[in-house]
Amino acid sequence: MILSPSRRTLLAGSAGLLAAPRVAKAQTQYRPEYKMSVVGNRPIPFAEGAFQWAELITERSGGRINVKVYPGSQLVGGDQTRELLAMRQGIIDFAVFSTINIAPQVREAGIFQLPFLMPDHRAFDALLNGEVGRDLTGIMDRRDVTAVSFGENGFREISNSRRAIRTPADLRGLKIRFAAGAIFNDIFNGLGANPLQMSFADLQPALSTGAVDGQENPVNLFLAFRMDTLSQKHMTIWNYVNDALIFGLNKQLMASFTPADQQLIRECGIEAARRNVALARQGLGIPGTDDSALVEARNRGVEVTILTPEEKRAFATALRPVYDKWAGTVGRELVAKAEAAIRTAS
């Protein structure tokens, strides 16, 4: 899930033209440190992608581009929804953005939050490697962000402390935390749950005290943060959305680097994203992996429910009004491109 070779060539050429007038300055005025923001921390694949990108840039530049990661969105006070604004303001230089967190500011990024749009990883890849990915790169460029590659946080599965979820009716009355975006409020209201928005930093104490019953996050994050110890004893694999990641940096900063440095930053971003995707998919039982992550969850006493295609369709049907409403917000032309790509990939 990276930018295509032709797209990388085009972007590299365009970035080189932008950088040309400032080459001399870029060669002599490197900063002591460039700041990279990311939600969470190692060992989750999301954060791992950011750390590896920073480390690759620093190492391969011989330290002249010294990138330091600030995990937990600490540069924006733990509020991951402010990362895009902070980059545009120059507070942060690099980031691995969650499309969920930037969708309130970049409506097109909400394509990945349309419920049950993407049935599997093949569909997810089709979006990022096709017209949708190319369009999103251009959209980020107009928001003063140079996107060099795409990664994956993972399909978001739902867990709770009260009961197994197999039908829409099973969600009725459950207090479910979501990270950001009004679409998630509509999704869980549409299923009869009581949605509550809060940062990831606030999630763990909320689960431990019973202020919320459940949450939705990738399996790798569930395991890494031991949510099984926070009364999350029921997990349903429903693959309702997959959170794409954008490896990006401030557009003006990118233009300030020499063409060689720009190429180095891109190549490191592509490699880090590739590693991130592999980590995000480990142990989920998809083609090319085993199901060790699901086995581990069960070994921790978690009841893991895997929905059948028919059971997923029941959720998709219940949420069709939400899908249609938000397709208009995201942009119907972009949604049509996504649906066509997924049909071709199926």
Short mmCIF file of C-alpha atoms in Angstrom, two decimals:
data_model
loop_
_atom_site.label_atom_id
_atom_site.label_comp_id
_atom_site.label_asym_id
_atom_site.label_seq_id
_atom_site.Cartn_x
_atom_site.Cartn_y
_atom_site.Cartn_z
CA MET A 1 0.00 0.00 0.00
CA ILE A 2 2.39 2.63 -1.26
CA LEU A 3 2.34 5.22 -3.96
CA SER A 4 2.77 3.68 -7.40
CA PRO A 5 6.19 4.00 -9.10
CA SER A 6 4.76 6.39 -11.70
CA ARG A 7 3.18 8.54 -9.01
CA ARG A 8 6.39 8.60 -6.99
CA THR A 9 8.33 9.68 -10.05
CA LEU A 10 5.86 12.45 -10.80
CA LEU A 11 5.83 13.67 -7.22
CA ALA A 12 9.60 13.49 -6.90
CA GLY A 13 9.98 15.53 -10.07
CA SER A 14 7.50 18.15 -8.93
CA ALA A 15 9.10 18.36 -5.49
CA GLY A 16 12.51 18.76 -7.12
CA LEU A 17 11.29 21.75 -9.11
CA LEU A 18 9.95 23.33 -5.96
CA ALA A 19 13.21 22.74 -4.12
CA ALA A 20 15.52 24.06 -6.83
CA PRO A 21 15.55 27.76 -5.84
CA ARG A 22 16.41 26.86 -2.25
CA VAL A 23 19.10 24.22 -2.72
CA ALA A 24 21.96 26.29 -1.34
CA LYS A 25 20.06 27.13 1.82
CA ALA A 26 18.95 23.54 2.34
CA GLN A 27 22.51 22.30 2.01
CA THR A 28 23.83 24.57 4.76
CA GLN A 29 20.98 25.14 7.20
CA TYR A 30 19.73 21.83 8.50
CA ARG A 31 17.97 22.04 11.83
CA PRO A 32 19.39 20.23 14.85
CA GLU A 33 16.11 18.29 15.07
CA TYR A 34 12.96 17.66 13.04
CA LYS A 35 9.87 16.70 15.04
CA MET A 36 7.64 13.77 14.10
CA SER A 37 4.26 13.20 15.75
CA VAL A 38 2.35 9.94 16.06
CA VAL A 39 -0.52 8.58 18.14
CA GLY A 40 0.41 5.87 20.62
CA ASN A 41 3.83 4.36 21.11
CA ARG A 42 5.79 1.25 20.37
CA PRO A 43 5.11 -1.65 19.99
CA ILE A 44 1.87 -1.01 18.07
CA PRO A 45 2.40 -1.09 14.26
CA PHE A 46 0.98 2.43 13.85
CA ALA A 47 3.70 3.96 16.05
CA GLU A 48 6.32 1.51 14.82
CA GLY A 49 5.87 2.89 11.32
CA ALA A 50 6.68 6.40 12.54
CA PHE A 51 9.73 5.33 14.53
CA GLN A 52 11.10 3.33 11.62
CA TRP A 53 10.59 6.21 9.20
CA ALA A 54 12.43 8.58 11.54
CA GLU A 55 15.24 6.12 12.14
CA LEU A 56 15.70 5.35 8.46
CA ILE A 57 15.88 9.05 7.54
CA THR A 58 18.34 9.83 10.32
CA GLU A 59 20.55 6.85 9.56
CA ARG A 60 20.60 7.14 5.78
CA SER A 61 21.20 10.88 5.85
CA GLY A 62 24.19 10.36 8.09
CA GLY A 63 22.41 12.34 10.80
CA ARG A 64 22.10 15.56 8.84
CA ILE A 65 18.30 15.12 8.82
CA ASN A 66 17.83 14.21 12.45
CA VAL A 67 14.20 13.20 13.00
CA LYS A 68 12.90 12.62 16.53
CA VAL A 69 9.57 10.95 17.22
CA TYR A 70 7.23 12.41 19.84
CA PRO A 71 4.76 9.57 20.55
CA GLY A 72 1.37 9.86 22.17
CA SER A 73 0.63 13.03 20.17
CA GLN A 74 2.46 14.87 22.95
CA LEU A 75 3.28 17.84 20.73
CA VAL A 76 -0.45 18.60 20.58
CA GLY A 77 -1.25 17.83 24.21
CA GLY A 78 -2.40 14.28 23.46
CA ASP A 79 -5.17 15.45 21.13
CA GLN A 80 -4.50 13.49 17.94
CA THR A 81 -7.14 15.46 16.04
CA ARG A 82 -4.89 18.57 16.15
CA GLU A 83 -1.87 17.05 14.39
CA LEU A 84 -2.77 18.30 10.92
CA LEU A 85 -3.27 21.87 12.11
CA ALA A 86 -0.02 21.69 14.07
CA MET A 87 1.86 20.62 10.93
CA ARG A 88 0.37 23.47 8.91
CA GLN A 89 1.44 25.84 11.71
CA GLY A 90 4.98 24.45 11.73
CA ILE A 91 4.73 22.99 15.24
CA ILE A 92 5.45 19.51 13.91
CA ASP A 93 7.48 18.65 10.81
CA PHE A 94 6.64 15.01 10.09
CA ALA A 95 3.71 12.83 11.10
CA VAL A 96 2.11 9.49 10.49
CA PHE A 97 -1.52 10.59 10.34
CA SER A 98 -4.58 8.47 10.98
CA THR A 99 -7.22 9.23 8.38
CA ILE A 100 -9.78 9.00 11.18
CA ASN A 101 -8.09 11.83 13.03
CA ILE A 102 -7.75 14.16 10.04
CA ALA A 103 -11.16 13.44 8.46
CA PRO A 104 -12.85 16.24 10.41
CA GLN A 105 -10.53 18.67 8.58
CA VAL A 106 -10.07 16.71 5.33
CA ARG A 107 -13.51 15.37 4.46
CA GLU A 108 -12.20 13.11 1.69
CA ALA A 109 -10.17 11.13 4.24
CA GLY A 110 -13.53 9.96 5.56
CA ILE A 111 -13.73 7.49 2.66
CA PHE A 112 -12.07 4.94 4.93
CA GLN A 113 -14.73 5.39 7.61
CA LEU A 114 -17.75 4.55 5.46
CA PRO A 115 -19.13 1.50 7.28
CA PHE A 116 -18.55 -1.81 5.54
CA LEU A 117 -17.25 -0.20 2.34
CA MET A 118 -14.15 -2.42 2.36
CA PRO A 119 -14.87 -6.11 2.91
CA ASP A 120 -11.23 -7.18 3.21
CA HIS A 121 -7.59 -6.14 2.85
CA ARG A 122 -7.67 -6.64 -0.89
CA ALA A 123 -10.35 -3.96 -1.14
CA PHE A 124 -8.38 -1.67 1.18
CA ASP A 125 -5.27 -2.06 -1.00
CA ALA A 126 -7.29 -1.35 -4.14
CA LEU A 127 -8.25 2.07 -2.78
CA LEU A 128 -4.77 3.16 -1.78
CA ASN A 129 -3.04 1.84 -4.89
CA GLY A 130 -5.57 3.35 -7.29
CA GLU A 131 -7.36 6.58 -8.04
CA VAL A 132 -8.48 7.09 -4.46
CA GLY A 133 -4.90 7.07 -3.22
CA ARG A 134 -3.76 9.41 -5.97
CA ASP A 135 -6.62 11.80 -5.27
CA LEU A 136 -5.88 11.78 -1.56
CA THR A 137 -2.22 12.60 -2.23
CA GLY A 138 -3.27 15.66 -4.20
CA ILE A 139 -5.78 16.68 -1.56
CA MET A 140 -3.11 16.54 1.16
CA ASP A 141 -0.79 18.59 -1.04
CA ARG A 142 -3.43 21.32 -1.12
CA ARG A 143 -3.50 21.14 2.69
CA ASP A 144 0.27 21.89 2.77
CA VAL A 145 1.23 18.26 3.45
CA THR A 146 3.43 16.13 1.20
CA ALA A 147 2.25 12.52 1.45
CA VAL A 148 5.04 10.11 0.59
CA SER A 149 3.35 6.78 1.34
CA PHE A 150 0.34 5.07 2.86
CA GLY A 151 0.26 2.61 5.73
CA GLU A 152 -2.33 0.77 7.76
CA ASN A 153 -3.55 0.92 11.33
CA GLY A 154 -5.79 -2.06 10.68
CA PHE A 155 -9.42 -3.09 10.52
CA ARG A 156 -11.12 -1.87 13.67
CA GLU A 157 -12.81 -4.60 15.66
CA ILE A 158 -15.25 -4.04 18.50
CA SER A 159 -14.86 -5.25 22.07
CA ASN A 160 -16.90 -4.83 25.24
CA SER A 161 -17.27 -6.02 28.80
CA ARG A 162 -20.87 -7.23 28.70
CA ARG A 163 -21.70 -9.65 25.89
CA ALA A 164 -20.79 -11.12 22.54
CA ILE A 165 -21.82 -9.02 19.55
CA ARG A 166 -23.15 -10.96 16.58
CA THR A 167 -26.17 -8.92 15.46
CA PRO A 168 -26.97 -5.19 15.41
CA ALA A 169 -29.36 -5.75 18.31
CA ASP A 170 -26.46 -6.86 20.50
CA LEU A 171 -25.09 -3.31 20.52
CA ARG A 172 -28.21 -1.75 21.98
CA GLY A 173 -27.49 0.21 25.13
CA LEU A 174 -23.73 -0.35 25.14
CA LYS A 175 -21.52 2.66 25.87
CA ILE A 176 -18.91 2.57 23.09
CA ARG A 177 -15.89 4.87 22.88
CA PHE A 178 -14.80 6.30 19.53
CA ALA A 179 -11.75 8.41 18.77
CA ALA A 180 -12.94 11.20 16.49
CA GLY A 181 -15.39 12.04 13.74
CA ALA A 182 -19.12 12.59 13.78
CA ILE A 183 -19.60 9.62 11.44
CA PHE A 184 -18.77 7.26 14.31
CA ASN A 185 -21.38 8.93 16.46
CA ASP A 186 -23.89 8.24 13.68
CA ILE A 187 -22.69 4.65 13.23
CA PHE A 188 -23.12 3.66 16.85
CA ASN A 189 -26.31 5.60 17.31
CA GLY A 190 -27.60 3.83 14.20
CA LEU A 191 -26.94 0.50 15.92
CA GLY A 192 -28.63 1.53 19.14
CA ALA A 193 -25.45 2.03 21.17
CA ASN A 194 -24.44 5.07 23.23
CA PRO A 195 -21.28 6.49 21.60
CA LEU A 196 -18.77 8.53 23.59
CA GLN A 197 -15.86 10.42 22.02
CA MET A 198 -12.59 10.49 23.94
CA SER A 199 -8.85 10.43 23.30
CA PHE A 200 -6.88 7.20 23.52
CA ALA A 201 -5.15 8.56 26.64
CA ASP A 202 -8.55 8.69 28.37
CA LEU A 203 -9.77 5.35 27.07
CA GLN A 204 -7.91 2.99 29.37
CA PRO A 205 -9.07 4.59 32.66
CA ALA A 206 -12.59 4.83 31.24
CA LEU A 207 -12.62 1.10 30.54
CA SER A 208 -11.13 0.22 33.92
CA THR A 209 -13.75 2.22 35.81
CA GLY A 210 -16.66 1.08 33.67
CA ALA A 211 -17.38 4.58 32.39
CA VAL A 212 -17.59 2.94 28.97
CA ASP A 213 -18.48 -0.64 28.11
CA GLY A 214 -16.47 -1.05 24.96
CA GLN A 215 -14.26 0.32 22.24
CA GLU A 216 -13.19 -0.33 18.65
CA ASN A 217 -9.55 -0.68 17.64
CA PRO A 218 -7.33 -3.04 15.67
CA VAL A 219 -6.52 -6.39 17.25
CA ASN A 220 -2.82 -5.53 17.51
CA LEU A 221 -3.61 -2.51 19.66
CA PHE A 222 -6.08 -4.48 21.80
CA LEU A 223 -3.34 -6.98 22.60
CA ALA A 224 -0.49 -4.50 23.04
CA PHE A 225 -2.41 -2.42 25.57
CA ARG A 226 -3.82 -5.46 27.41
CA MET A 227 -7.42 -4.44 27.03
CA ASP A 228 -8.34 -7.92 28.21
CA THR A 229 -7.29 -6.69 31.67
CA LEU A 230 -9.73 -3.77 31.35
CA SER A 231 -12.84 -5.97 31.37
CA GLN A 232 -12.84 -6.34 27.57
CA LYS A 233 -13.80 -10.01 27.49
CA HIS A 234 -15.78 -10.05 24.23
CA MET A 235 -14.30 -9.16 20.83
CA THR A 236 -16.09 -9.29 17.49
CA ILE A 237 -14.18 -9.41 14.20
CA TRP A 238 -16.48 -7.42 11.94
CA ASN A 239 -14.03 -5.36 9.81
CA TYR A 240 -16.39 -2.41 9.63
CA VAL A 241 -13.69 0.16 8.75
CA ASN A 242 -9.94 0.13 8.19
CA ASP A 243 -7.89 3.14 9.26
CA ALA A 244 -5.44 4.15 6.52
CA LEU A 245 -2.27 5.96 7.60
CA ILE A 246 -0.56 8.81 5.76
CA PHE A 247 3.19 9.21 6.06
CA GLY A 248 3.59 12.94 5.49
CA LEU A 249 5.61 16.06 6.17
CA ASN A 250 5.14 19.79 5.95
CA LYS A 251 5.06 20.77 2.27
CA GLN A 252 7.28 23.83 2.70
CA LEU A 253 9.79 21.78 4.65
CA MET A 254 9.90 19.17 1.89
CA ALA A 255 10.51 21.91 -0.67
CA SER A 256 13.42 23.23 1.40
CA PHE A 257 15.39 19.99 1.00
CA THR A 258 17.64 19.17 -1.93
CA PRO A 259 16.24 16.79 -4.56
CA ALA A 260 18.50 14.05 -3.18
CA ASP A 261 17.18 14.56 0.34
CA GLN A 262 13.61 14.58 -0.92
CA GLN A 263 14.18 11.27 -2.63
CA LEU A 264 15.75 9.84 0.53
CA ILE A 265 12.76 10.94 2.63
CA ARG A 266 10.35 9.36 0.14
CA GLU A 267 12.22 6.09 -0.08
CA CYS A 268 12.45 5.83 3.70
CA GLY A 269 8.72 6.56 3.99
CA ILE A 270 7.86 3.88 1.45
CA GLU A 271 10.00 1.30 3.25
CA ALA A 272 8.64 2.22 6.68
CA ALA A 273 5.06 2.02 5.40
CA ARG A 274 5.69 -1.41 3.88
CA ARG A 275 7.01 -2.67 7.22
CA ASN A 276 4.09 -1.09 9.05
CA VAL A 277 1.55 -2.86 6.84
CA ALA A 278 3.21 -6.23 7.40
CA LEU A 279 3.13 -5.72 11.16
CA ALA A 280 -0.49 -4.54 11.15
CA ARG A 281 -1.60 -7.75 9.40
CA GLN A 282 0.35 -10.24 11.48
CA GLY A 283 -1.59 -13.02 13.13
CA LEU A 284 -5.03 -12.15 11.76
CA GLY A 285 -5.57 -15.27 9.69
CA ILE A 286 -5.64 -13.40 6.38
CA PRO A 287 -3.81 -14.86 3.34
CA GLY A 288 -0.10 -14.93 4.07
CA THR A 289 -0.44 -14.90 7.87
CA ASP A 290 -1.45 -17.25 10.64
CA ASP A 291 -4.12 -16.53 13.26
CA SER A 292 -1.74 -16.21 16.21
CA ALA A 293 -3.13 -12.84 17.31
CA LEU A 294 -6.65 -14.24 17.61
CA VAL A 295 -5.30 -17.32 19.39
CA GLU A 296 -3.49 -15.08 21.86
CA ALA A 297 -6.68 -13.15 22.57
CA ARG A 298 -8.54 -16.39 23.26
CA ASN A 299 -5.70 -17.58 25.49
CA ARG A 300 -6.18 -14.43 27.55
CA GLY A 301 -9.78 -15.36 28.16
CA VAL A 302 -11.35 -13.22 25.47
CA GLU A 303 -14.35 -14.60 23.59
CA VAL A 304 -13.56 -13.94 19.92
CA THR A 305 -16.56 -13.88 17.57
CA ILE A 306 -15.83 -13.87 13.83
CA LEU A 307 -18.80 -12.72 11.78
CA THR A 308 -19.82 -14.53 8.63
CA PRO A 309 -20.34 -12.55 5.40
CA GLU A 310 -24.10 -12.85 5.94
CA GLU A 311 -23.84 -11.48 9.47
CA LYS A 312 -21.74 -8.55 8.24
CA ARG A 313 -24.40 -7.77 5.65
CA ALA A 314 -26.94 -7.39 8.44
CA PHE A 315 -24.80 -4.64 9.98
CA ALA A 316 -24.18 -3.04 6.59
CA THR A 317 -27.91 -3.00 5.89
CA ALA A 318 -28.66 -1.39 9.25
CA LEU A 319 -26.04 1.27 8.56
CA ARG A 320 -26.94 2.02 4.95
CA PRO A 321 -28.59 5.35 5.84
CA VAL A 322 -25.37 6.40 7.60
CA TYR A 323 -23.30 5.29 4.60
CA ASP A 324 -25.47 7.25 2.18
CA LYS A 325 -25.44 10.38 4.34
CA TRP A 326 -21.67 10.41 4.72
CA ALA A 327 -20.97 9.48 1.12
CA GLY A 328 -22.33 12.93 0.32
CA THR A 329 -19.93 14.53 2.80
CA VAL A 330 -16.90 12.58 1.58
CA GLY A 331 -17.78 13.31 -2.05
CA ARG A 332 -19.89 11.08 -4.25
CA GLU A 333 -17.38 11.08 -7.09
CA LEU A 334 -14.64 9.79 -4.78
CA VAL A 335 -17.00 7.21 -3.29
CA ALA A 336 -17.93 6.01 -6.79
CA LYS A 337 -14.23 5.56 -7.59
CA ALA A 338 -13.78 3.57 -4.38
CA GLU A 339 -16.76 1.33 -5.05
CA ALA A 340 -15.58 0.67 -8.61
CA ALA A 341 -12.06 -0.21 -7.42
CA ILE A 342 -13.45 -2.62 -4.86
CA ARG A 343 -15.69 -4.35 -7.41
CA THR A 344 -12.69 -4.83 -9.69
CA ALA A 345 -10.58 -6.21 -6.83
CA SER A 346 -13.26 -8.67 -5.66
#
